[in-house]
Coordinates of C-alpha atoms in Angstrom, one line a residue:
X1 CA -6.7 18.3 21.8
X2 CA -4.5 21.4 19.6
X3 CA -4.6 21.5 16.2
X4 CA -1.4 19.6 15.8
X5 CA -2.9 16.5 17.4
X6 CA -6.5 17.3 15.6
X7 CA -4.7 17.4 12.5
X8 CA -2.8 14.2 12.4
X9 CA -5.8 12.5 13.5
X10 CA -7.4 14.0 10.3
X11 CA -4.6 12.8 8.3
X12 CA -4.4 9.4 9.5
X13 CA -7.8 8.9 9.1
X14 CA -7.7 10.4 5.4
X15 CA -5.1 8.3 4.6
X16 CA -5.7 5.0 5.9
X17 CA -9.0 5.0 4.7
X18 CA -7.4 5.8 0.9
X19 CA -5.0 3.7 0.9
X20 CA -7.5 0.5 1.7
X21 CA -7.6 1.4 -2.7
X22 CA -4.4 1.6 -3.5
X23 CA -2.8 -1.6 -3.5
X24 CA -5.7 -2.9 -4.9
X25 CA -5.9 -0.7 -7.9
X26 CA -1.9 -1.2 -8.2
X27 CA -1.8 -4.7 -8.3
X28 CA -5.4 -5.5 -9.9
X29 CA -5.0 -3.2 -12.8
X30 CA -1.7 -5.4 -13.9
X31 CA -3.7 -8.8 -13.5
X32 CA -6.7 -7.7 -15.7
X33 CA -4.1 -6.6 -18.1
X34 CA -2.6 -10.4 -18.2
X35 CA -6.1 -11.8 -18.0
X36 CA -7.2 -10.1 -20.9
X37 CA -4.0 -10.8 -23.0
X38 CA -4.7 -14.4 -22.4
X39 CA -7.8 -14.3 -23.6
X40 CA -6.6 -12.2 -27.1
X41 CA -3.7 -14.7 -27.6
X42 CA -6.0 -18.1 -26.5
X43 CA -9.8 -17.0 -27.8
X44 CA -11.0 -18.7 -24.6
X45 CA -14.1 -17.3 -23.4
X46 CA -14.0 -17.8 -19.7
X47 CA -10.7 -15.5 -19.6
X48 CA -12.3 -12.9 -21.3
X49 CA -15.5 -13.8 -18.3
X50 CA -12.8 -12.8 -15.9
X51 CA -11.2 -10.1 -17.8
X52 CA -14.6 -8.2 -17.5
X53 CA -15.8 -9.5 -13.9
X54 CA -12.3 -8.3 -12.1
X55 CA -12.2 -5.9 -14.4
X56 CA -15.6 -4.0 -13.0
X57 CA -14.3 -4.4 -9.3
X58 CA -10.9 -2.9 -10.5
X59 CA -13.9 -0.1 -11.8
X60 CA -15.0 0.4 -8.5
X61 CA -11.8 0.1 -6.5
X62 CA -10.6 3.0 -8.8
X63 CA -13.4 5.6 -8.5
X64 CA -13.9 5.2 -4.8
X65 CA -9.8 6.0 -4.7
X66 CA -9.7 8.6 -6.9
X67 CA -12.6 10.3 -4.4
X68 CA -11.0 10.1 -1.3
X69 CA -7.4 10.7 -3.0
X70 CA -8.1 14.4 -3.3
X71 CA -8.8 15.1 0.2
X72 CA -5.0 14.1 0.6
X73 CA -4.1 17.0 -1.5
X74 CA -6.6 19.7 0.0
X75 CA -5.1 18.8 3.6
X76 CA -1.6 20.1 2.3
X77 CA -3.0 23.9 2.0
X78 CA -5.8 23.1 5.2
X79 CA -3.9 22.2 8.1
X80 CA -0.2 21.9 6.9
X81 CA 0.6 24.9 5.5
X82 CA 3.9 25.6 7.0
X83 CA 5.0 22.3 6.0
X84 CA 3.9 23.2 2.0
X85 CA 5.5 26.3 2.1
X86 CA 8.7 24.6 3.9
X87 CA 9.3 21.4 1.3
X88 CA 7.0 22.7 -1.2
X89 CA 10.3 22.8 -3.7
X90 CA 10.7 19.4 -3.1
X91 CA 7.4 17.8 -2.3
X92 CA 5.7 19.3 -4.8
X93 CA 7.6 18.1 -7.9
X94 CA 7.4 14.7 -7.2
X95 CA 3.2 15.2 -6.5
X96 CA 2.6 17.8 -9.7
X97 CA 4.2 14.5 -11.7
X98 CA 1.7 11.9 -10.4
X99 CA -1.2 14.0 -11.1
X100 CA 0.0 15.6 -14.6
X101 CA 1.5 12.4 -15.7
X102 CA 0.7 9.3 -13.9
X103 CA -3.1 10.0 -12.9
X104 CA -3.9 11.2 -16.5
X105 CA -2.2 8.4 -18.1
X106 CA -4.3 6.0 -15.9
X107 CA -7.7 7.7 -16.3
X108 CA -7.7 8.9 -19.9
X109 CA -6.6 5.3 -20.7
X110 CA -9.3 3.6 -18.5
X111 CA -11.9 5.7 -20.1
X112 CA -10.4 4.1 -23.3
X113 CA -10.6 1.0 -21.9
X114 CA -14.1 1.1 -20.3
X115 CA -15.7 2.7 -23.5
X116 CA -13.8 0.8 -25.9
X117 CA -15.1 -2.5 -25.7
X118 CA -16.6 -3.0 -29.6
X119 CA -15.2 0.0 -30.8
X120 CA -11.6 -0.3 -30.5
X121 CA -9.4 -3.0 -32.6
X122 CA -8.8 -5.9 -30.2
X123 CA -5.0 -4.8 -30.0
X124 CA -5.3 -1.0 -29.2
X125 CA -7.6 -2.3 -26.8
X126 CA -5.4 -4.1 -24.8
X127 CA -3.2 -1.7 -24.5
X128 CA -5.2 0.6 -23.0
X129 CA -5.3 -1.5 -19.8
X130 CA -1.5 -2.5 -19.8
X131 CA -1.1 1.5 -19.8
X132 CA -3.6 1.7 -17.2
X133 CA -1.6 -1.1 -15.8
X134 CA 1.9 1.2 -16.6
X135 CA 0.0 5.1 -15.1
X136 CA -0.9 2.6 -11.5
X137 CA 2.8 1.9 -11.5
X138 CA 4.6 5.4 -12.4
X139 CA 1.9 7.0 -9.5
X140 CA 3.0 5.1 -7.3
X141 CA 6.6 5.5 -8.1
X142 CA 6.0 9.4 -7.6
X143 CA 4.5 9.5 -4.5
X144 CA 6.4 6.6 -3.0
X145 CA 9.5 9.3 -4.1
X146 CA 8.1 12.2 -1.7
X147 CA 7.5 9.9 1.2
X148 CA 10.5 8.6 1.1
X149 CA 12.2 11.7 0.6
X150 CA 10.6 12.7 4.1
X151 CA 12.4 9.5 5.4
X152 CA 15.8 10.5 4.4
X153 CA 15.6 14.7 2.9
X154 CA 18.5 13.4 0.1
X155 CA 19.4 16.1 -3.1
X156 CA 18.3 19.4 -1.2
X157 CA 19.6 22.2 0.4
X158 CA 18.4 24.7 2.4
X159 CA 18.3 28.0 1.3
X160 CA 16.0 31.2 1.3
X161 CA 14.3 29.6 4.5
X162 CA 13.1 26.5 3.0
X163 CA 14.3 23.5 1.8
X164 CA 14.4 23.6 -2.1
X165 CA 16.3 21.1 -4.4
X166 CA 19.4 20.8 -5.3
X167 CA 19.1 21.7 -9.4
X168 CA 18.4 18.7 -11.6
X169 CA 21.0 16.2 -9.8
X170 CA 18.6 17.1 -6.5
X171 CA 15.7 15.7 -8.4
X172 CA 17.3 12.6 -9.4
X173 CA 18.7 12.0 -6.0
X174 CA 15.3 12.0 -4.7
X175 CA 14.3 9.2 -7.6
X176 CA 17.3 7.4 -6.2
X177 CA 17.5 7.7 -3.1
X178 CA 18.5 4.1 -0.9
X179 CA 14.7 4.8 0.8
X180 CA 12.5 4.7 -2.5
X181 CA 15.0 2.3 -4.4
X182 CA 14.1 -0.5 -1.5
X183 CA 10.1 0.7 -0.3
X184 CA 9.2 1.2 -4.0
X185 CA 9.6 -2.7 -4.3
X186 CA 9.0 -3.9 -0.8
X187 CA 5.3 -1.6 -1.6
X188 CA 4.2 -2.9 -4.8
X189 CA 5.0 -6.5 -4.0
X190 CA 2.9 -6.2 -1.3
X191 CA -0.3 -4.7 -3.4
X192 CA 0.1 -8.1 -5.3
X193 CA -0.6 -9.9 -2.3
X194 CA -3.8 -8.1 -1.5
X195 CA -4.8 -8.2 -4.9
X196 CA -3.7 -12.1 -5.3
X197 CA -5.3 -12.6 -2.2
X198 CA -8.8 -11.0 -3.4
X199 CA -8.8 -12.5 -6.9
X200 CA -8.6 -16.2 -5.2
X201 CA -10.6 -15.5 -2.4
X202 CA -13.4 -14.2 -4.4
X203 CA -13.1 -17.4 -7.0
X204 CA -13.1 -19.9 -3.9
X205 CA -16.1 -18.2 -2.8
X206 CA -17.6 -18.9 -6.4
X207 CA -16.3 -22.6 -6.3
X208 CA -17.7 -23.3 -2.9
X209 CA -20.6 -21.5 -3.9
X210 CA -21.5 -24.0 -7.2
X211 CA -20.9 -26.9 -5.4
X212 CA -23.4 -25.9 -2.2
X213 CA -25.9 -25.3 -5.1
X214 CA -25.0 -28.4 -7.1
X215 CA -24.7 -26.1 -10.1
X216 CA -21.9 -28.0 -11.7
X217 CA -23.8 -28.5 -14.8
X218 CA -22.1 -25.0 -16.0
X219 CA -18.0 -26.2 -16.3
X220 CA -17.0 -23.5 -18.0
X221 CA -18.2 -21.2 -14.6
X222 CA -15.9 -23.8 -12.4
X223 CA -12.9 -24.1 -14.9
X224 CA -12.8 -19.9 -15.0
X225 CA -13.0 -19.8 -11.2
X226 CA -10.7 -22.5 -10.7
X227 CA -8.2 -20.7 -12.7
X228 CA -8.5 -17.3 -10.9
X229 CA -8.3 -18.9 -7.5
X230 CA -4.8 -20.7 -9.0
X231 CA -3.3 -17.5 -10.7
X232 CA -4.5 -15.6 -7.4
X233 CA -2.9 -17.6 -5.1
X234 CA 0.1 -18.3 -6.9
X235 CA 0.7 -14.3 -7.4
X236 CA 0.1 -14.0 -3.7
X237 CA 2.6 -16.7 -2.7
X238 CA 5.6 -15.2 -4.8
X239 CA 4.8 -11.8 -3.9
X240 CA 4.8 -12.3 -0.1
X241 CA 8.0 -14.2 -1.1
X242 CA 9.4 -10.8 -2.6
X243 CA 8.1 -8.4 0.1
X244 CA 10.5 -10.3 2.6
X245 CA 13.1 -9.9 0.8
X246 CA 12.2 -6.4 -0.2
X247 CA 11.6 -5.9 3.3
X248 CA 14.9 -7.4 4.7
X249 CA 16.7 -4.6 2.5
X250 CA 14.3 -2.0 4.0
X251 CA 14.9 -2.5 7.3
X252 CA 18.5 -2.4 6.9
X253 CA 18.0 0.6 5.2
X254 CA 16.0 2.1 7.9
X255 CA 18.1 0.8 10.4
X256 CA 20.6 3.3 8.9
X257 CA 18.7 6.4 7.9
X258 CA 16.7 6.3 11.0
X259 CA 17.9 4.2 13.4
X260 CA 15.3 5.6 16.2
X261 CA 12.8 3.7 14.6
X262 CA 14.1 0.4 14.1
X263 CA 15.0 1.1 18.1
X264 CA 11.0 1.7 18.8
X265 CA 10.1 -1.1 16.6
X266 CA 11.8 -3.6 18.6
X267 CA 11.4 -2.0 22.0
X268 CA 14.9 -2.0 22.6
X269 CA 15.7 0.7 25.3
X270 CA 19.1 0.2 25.4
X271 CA 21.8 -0.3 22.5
X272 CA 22.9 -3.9 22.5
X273 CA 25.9 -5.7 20.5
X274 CA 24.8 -9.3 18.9
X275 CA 20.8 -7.6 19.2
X276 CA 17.9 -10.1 19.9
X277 CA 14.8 -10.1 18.8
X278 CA 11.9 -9.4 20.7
X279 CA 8.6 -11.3 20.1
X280 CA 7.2 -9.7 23.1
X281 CA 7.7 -6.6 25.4
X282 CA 6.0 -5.7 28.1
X283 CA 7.0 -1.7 29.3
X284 CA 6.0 0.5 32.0
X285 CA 3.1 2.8 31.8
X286 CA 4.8 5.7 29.2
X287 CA 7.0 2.5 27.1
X288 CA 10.1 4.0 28.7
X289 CA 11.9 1.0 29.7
X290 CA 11.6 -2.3 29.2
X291 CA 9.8 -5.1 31.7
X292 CA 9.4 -8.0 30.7
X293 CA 10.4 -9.6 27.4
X294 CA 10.5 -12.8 25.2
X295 CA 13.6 -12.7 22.8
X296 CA 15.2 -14.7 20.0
X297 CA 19.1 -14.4 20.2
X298 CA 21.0 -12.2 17.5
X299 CA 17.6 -12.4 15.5
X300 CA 18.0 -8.2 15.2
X301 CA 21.5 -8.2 14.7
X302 CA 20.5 -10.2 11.6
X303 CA 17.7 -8.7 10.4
X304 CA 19.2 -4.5 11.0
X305 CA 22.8 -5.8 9.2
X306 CA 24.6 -4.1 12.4
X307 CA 26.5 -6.0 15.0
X308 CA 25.7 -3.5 17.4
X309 CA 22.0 -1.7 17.5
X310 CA 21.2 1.3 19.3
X311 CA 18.3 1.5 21.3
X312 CA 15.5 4.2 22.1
X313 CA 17.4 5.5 25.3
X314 CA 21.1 6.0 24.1
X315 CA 20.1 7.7 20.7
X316 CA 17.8 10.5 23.0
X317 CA 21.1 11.0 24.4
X318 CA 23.0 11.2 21.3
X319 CA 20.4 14.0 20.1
X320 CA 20.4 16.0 23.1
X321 CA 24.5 16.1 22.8
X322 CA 24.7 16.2 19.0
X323 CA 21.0 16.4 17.0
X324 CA 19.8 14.3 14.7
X325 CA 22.6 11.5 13.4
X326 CA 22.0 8.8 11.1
X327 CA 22.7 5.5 12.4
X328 CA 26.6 5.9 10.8
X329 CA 27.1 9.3 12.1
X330 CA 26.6 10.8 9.0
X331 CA 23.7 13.4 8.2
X332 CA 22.4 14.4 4.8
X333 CA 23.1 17.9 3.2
X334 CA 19.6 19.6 4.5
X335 CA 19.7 17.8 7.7
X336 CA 23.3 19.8 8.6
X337 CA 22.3 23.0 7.2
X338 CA 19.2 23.0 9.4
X339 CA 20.9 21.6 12.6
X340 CA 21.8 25.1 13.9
X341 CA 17.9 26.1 13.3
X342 CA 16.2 23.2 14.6
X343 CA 18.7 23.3 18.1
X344 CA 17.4 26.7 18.2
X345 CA 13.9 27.3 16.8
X346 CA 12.8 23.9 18.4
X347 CA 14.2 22.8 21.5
X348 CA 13.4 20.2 23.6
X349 CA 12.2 17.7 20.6
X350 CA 11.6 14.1 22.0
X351 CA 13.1 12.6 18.8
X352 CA 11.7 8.7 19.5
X353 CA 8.3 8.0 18.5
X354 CA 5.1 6.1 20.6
X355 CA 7.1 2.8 21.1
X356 CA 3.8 0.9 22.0
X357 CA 2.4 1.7 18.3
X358 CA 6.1 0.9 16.4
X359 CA 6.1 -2.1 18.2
X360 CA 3.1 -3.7 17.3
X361 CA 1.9 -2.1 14.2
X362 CA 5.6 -3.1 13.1
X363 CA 4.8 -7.3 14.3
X364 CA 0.9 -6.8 13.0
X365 CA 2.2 -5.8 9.9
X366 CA 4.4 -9.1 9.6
X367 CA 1.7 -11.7 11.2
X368 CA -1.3 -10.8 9.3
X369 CA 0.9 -10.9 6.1
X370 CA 2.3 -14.2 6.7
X371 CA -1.0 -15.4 8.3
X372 CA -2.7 -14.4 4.3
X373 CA 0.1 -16.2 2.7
X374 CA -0.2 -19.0 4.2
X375 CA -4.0 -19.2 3.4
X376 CA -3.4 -18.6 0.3
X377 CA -1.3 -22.0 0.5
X378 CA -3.6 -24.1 2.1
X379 CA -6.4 -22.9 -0.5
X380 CA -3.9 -24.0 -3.4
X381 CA -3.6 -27.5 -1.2
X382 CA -7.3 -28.2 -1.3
X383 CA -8.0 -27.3 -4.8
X384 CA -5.1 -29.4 -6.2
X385 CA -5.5 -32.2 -8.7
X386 CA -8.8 -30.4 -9.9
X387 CA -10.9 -30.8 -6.7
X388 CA -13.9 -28.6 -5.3
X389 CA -13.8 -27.1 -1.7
X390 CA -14.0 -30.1 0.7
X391 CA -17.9 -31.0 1.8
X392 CA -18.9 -31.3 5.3
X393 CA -20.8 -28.7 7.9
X394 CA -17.3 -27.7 9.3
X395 CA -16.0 -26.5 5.8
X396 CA -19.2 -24.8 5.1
X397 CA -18.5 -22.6 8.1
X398 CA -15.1 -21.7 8.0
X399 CA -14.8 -21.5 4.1
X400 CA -16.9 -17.7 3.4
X401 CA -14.7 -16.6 6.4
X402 CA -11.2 -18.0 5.4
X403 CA -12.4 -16.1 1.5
X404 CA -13.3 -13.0 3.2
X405 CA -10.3 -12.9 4.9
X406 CA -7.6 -14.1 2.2
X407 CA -7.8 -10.6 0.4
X408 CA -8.3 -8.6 4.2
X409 CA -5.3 -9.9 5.8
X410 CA -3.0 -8.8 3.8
X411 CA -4.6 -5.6 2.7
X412 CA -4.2 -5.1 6.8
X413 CA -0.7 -5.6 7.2
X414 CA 0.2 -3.5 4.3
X415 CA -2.3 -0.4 6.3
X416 CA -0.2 -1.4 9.2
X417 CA 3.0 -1.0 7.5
X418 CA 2.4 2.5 6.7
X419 CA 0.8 3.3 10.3
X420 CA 4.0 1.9 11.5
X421 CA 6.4 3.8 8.1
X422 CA 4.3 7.4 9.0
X423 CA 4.1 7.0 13.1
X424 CA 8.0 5.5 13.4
X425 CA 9.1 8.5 12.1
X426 CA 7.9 11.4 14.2
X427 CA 8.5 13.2 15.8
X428 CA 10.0 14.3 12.1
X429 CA 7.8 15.3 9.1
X430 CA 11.1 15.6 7.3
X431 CA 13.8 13.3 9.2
X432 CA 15.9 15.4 11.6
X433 CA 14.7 18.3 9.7
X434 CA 11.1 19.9 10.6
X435 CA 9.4 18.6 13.6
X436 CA 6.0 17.7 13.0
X437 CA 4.5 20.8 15.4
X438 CA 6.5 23.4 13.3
X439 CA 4.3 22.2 9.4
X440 CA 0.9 23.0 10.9
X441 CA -1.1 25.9 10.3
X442 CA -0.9 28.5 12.1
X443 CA -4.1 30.3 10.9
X444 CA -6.3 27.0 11.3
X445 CA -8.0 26.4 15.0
X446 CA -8.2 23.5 16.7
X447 CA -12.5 23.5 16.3
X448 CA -11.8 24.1 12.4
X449 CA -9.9 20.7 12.5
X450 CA -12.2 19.2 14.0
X451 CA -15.0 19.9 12.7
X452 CA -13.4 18.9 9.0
X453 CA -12.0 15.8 11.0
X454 CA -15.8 15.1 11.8
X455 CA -17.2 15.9 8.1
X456 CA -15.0 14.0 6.1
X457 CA -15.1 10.8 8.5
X458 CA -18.8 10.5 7.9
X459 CA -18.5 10.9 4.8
X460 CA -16.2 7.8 4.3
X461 CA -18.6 5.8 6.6
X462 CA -21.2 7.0 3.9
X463 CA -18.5 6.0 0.9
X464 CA -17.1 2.9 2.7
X465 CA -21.4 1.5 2.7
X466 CA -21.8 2.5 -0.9
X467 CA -18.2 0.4 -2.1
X468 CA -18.8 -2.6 0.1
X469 CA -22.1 -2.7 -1.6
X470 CA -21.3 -1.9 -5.2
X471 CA -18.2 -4.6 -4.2
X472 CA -20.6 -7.4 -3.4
X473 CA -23.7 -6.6 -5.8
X474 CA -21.2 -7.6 -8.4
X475 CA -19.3 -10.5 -7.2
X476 CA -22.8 -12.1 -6.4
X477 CA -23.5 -11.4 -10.0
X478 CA -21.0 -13.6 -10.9
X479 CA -19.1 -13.7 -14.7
X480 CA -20.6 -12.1 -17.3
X481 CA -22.3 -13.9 -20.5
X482 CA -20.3 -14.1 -23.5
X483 CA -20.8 -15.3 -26.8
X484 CA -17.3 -16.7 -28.7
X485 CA -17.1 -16.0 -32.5
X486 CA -13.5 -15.4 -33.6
X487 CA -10.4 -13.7 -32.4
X488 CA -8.5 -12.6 -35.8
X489 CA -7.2 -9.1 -35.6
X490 CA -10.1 -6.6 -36.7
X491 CA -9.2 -4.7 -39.5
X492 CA -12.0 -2.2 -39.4
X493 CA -12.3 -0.1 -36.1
X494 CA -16.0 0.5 -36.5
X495 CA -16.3 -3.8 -36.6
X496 CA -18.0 -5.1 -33.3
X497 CA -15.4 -7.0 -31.7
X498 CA -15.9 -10.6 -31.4
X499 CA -17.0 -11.2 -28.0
X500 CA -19.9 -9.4 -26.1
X501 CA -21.5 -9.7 -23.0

């Protein structure tokens, strides 16, 4: 393999492997946050209990993503050089604020947070985590603006050989460009589901748990449990509810920006009017044409907002006669001042993506998402009216399963969403702009890549063994003690706070 392939390997790998921490410490942060405000306005010990057990995992989560977060950055200057020095105008704005602004926020106020149990007043204390809560939200806002901005290259210009931004309106095109303003929601909504799905899943584990053991004699350890399977269900239910909403207005969105990959995500080869659905496709050997199929009737028409949807094989044709076109005909600023340079510095660009991986990265995405919420509804079903999980040898089987996987399918189909998001847009780094063969570096061989690729994989293996087992040393520990005394407003900071563990 050259170091183009070598190095998207690296970078998929990299990523992926992050990102299993991301929507976990974007969602999680904001539900210790409300967790621990309902114990300062209620005095109730077991929310406090959880405020401190979720909150160590959110502990965890965070320092195992901050580890393998920097690697992202170091692969910039490694094996993508060309494509820094290309976009670094634009990319690296939106990047310098994350980590100046939004990754400083979070960490300086999770220190605060961590070491400010009995030494902060019980008020400045809980704002520490809702601006932990806040820093989770503006990172995310910051780098979900550069993706994007690779998706559809709005508020730039290209000048001096490079893209650079277009003044101050550039950098406020890229915070609103139609790309961000709809993945921004569609992303976070889905990080509540993974984090909705692991607060209930780890709960039912607890309830099923004490009532194998018969160790009911402790209420308070079943009411707290019982509560944080209800509260992370619920937010997993209304979230999924929002991510298909925010993910109807994304695909329309793509649909027009980059119509190529709506095309491979549907396996449709050739442009139809009133566009159906496909559940299933069956291609030849390269996913050049289309088989066999199993369809659902104007289901893409539908979905896509357009009457008519091109397909993989007309809009090759459409680049070879005219470059890259969004889905209108239209092209944004930087996309037809580099049209003359891309026709001539990089001909004979295959502008659609593997079709096999947009296709079902694109349906595993949807299915294992669906497949959490609904678990998520049948665990809210079998706890209701105050019950325990159901006794019998069958439940006993499938329940630590169906727990495991409440918080693991949806945290899948959100990694399969970005598989699908990164791989449905190549050949591009930046849409229609720079082919993803022109960013690498030149100066960095194939064996380099490789043997990075190598190090850092093992090293993840090592990281992924060490989180997994921090992860369950501590849920098996179960809630923290704590001892109630009062919860009126502390008017010395160097009082010890009321509760301890």
């Amino acid at each position: 393999m050259d170091s183009v392939t070598l190095g998207r390997w690296q970078f998929g790998i990299t990523t992926v492997y992050h990102f299993l921490f991301v929507p976990i410490t974007i969602a999680l942060a904001m539900m210790v946050a409300v967790l621990q405000t309902i114990w300062y306005k209620t005095g109730h010990a077991k929310y406090l209990q959880l405020t401190k057990f979720f909150g160590k995992l959110l502990l965890i989560n965070f320092a195992l993503g901050v580890v393998t977060g920097i690697v992202q950055e170091f692969q910039f200057g490694m094996n993508w050089s060309e494509y820094s020095r290309f976009v670094g105008d634009v990319f690296g704005a939106p990047l310098a604020l994350e980590a100046l602004l939004a990754f400083f926020l979070e960490s300086t106020f999770l220190g605060l947070w961590i070491f400010g149990w009995h030494r902060l007043p019980k008020k400045i204390h809980l704002l520490t985590i809702w601006m932990v809560a806040f820093g989770t939200l503006l990172s995310s806002v910051f780098i979900l603006a550069a993706n994007s901005w690779m998706q559809n290259p709005v508020g730039t210009t290209f000048r001096n050989g490079r893209a650079e931004l277009d003044g101050i309106q550039g950098f406020i095109d890229v915070l609103l460009n139609p790309v961000f303003l709809v993945t921004f929601p569609h992303v976070i909504t889905a990080a509540f589901m993974t984090a909705g799905g692991l607060m209930a899943g780890v709960s039912g584990w607890w309830l099923m748990k004490l009532r194998r053991e018969g160790d009911l004699r402790d209420p308070e350890a079943v009411a707290a449990h019982r509560f944080a399977v209800k509260m992370g269900a619920w937010v997993l239910i209304v979230a999924s509810v929002l991510t298909i909403v925010s993910g109807d207005l994304q695909g329309r969105i793509m649909t027009q920006v980059q119509p190529m990959k709506m095309a491979a995500a549907e396996g449709l080869f050739k442009t139809e009017t009133n566009a159906a659905m496909r559940l299933l496709v069956i291609g030849d050997l390269h996913a050049t044409k289309e088989i066999f199929s199993i369809k659902v009737p104007g289901l893409l028409t539908l979905i896509s907002g357009e009457e008519t949807v091109q397909g993989v094989d007309n809009l090759r044709e459409q680049f070879a006669e005219e470059g890259f076109l969004q889905n209108d005909g239209s092209q944004t600023r930087i996309q037809q001042e580099f049209a003359e340079q891309l026709a001539t510095n990089y001909p004979g660009v295959d502008p659609a993506p593997n079709v096999f991986m947009s296709f079902w990265t694109f349906r595993l995405m949807i299915g294992l998402g669906m497949a959490g919420t609904l678990l998520g509804a049948a665990l809210l079903w079998l706890l209701r009216k105050e019950k325990l999980p159901p006794e019998g040898k069958v439940w006993d089987l499938i329940w630590t399963p169906a727990m495991f996987a409440l918080p693991l399918l949806p945290l899948f189909a959100i990694s399969f969403g970005w598989i699908f998001t990164e791989m449905g847009r190549q050949p591009w780094l930046v849409a229609g702009v720079m082919p993803t063969a022109a960013g690498v570096s030149a100066s960095v061989s194939a064996m380099s890549v490789l043997i990075s690729m190598i190090v850092y994989t093992l090293l993840y293996g090592v990281l992924a063994v060490i989180e997994v087992g921090l992860f369950l040393y501590y849920v098996k520990k179960g809630l923290p003690d704590v001892h109630e005394v009062s919860i009126d407003d502390d008017t010395d900071a160097d009082a010890p706070l009321s509760f301890a563990y």
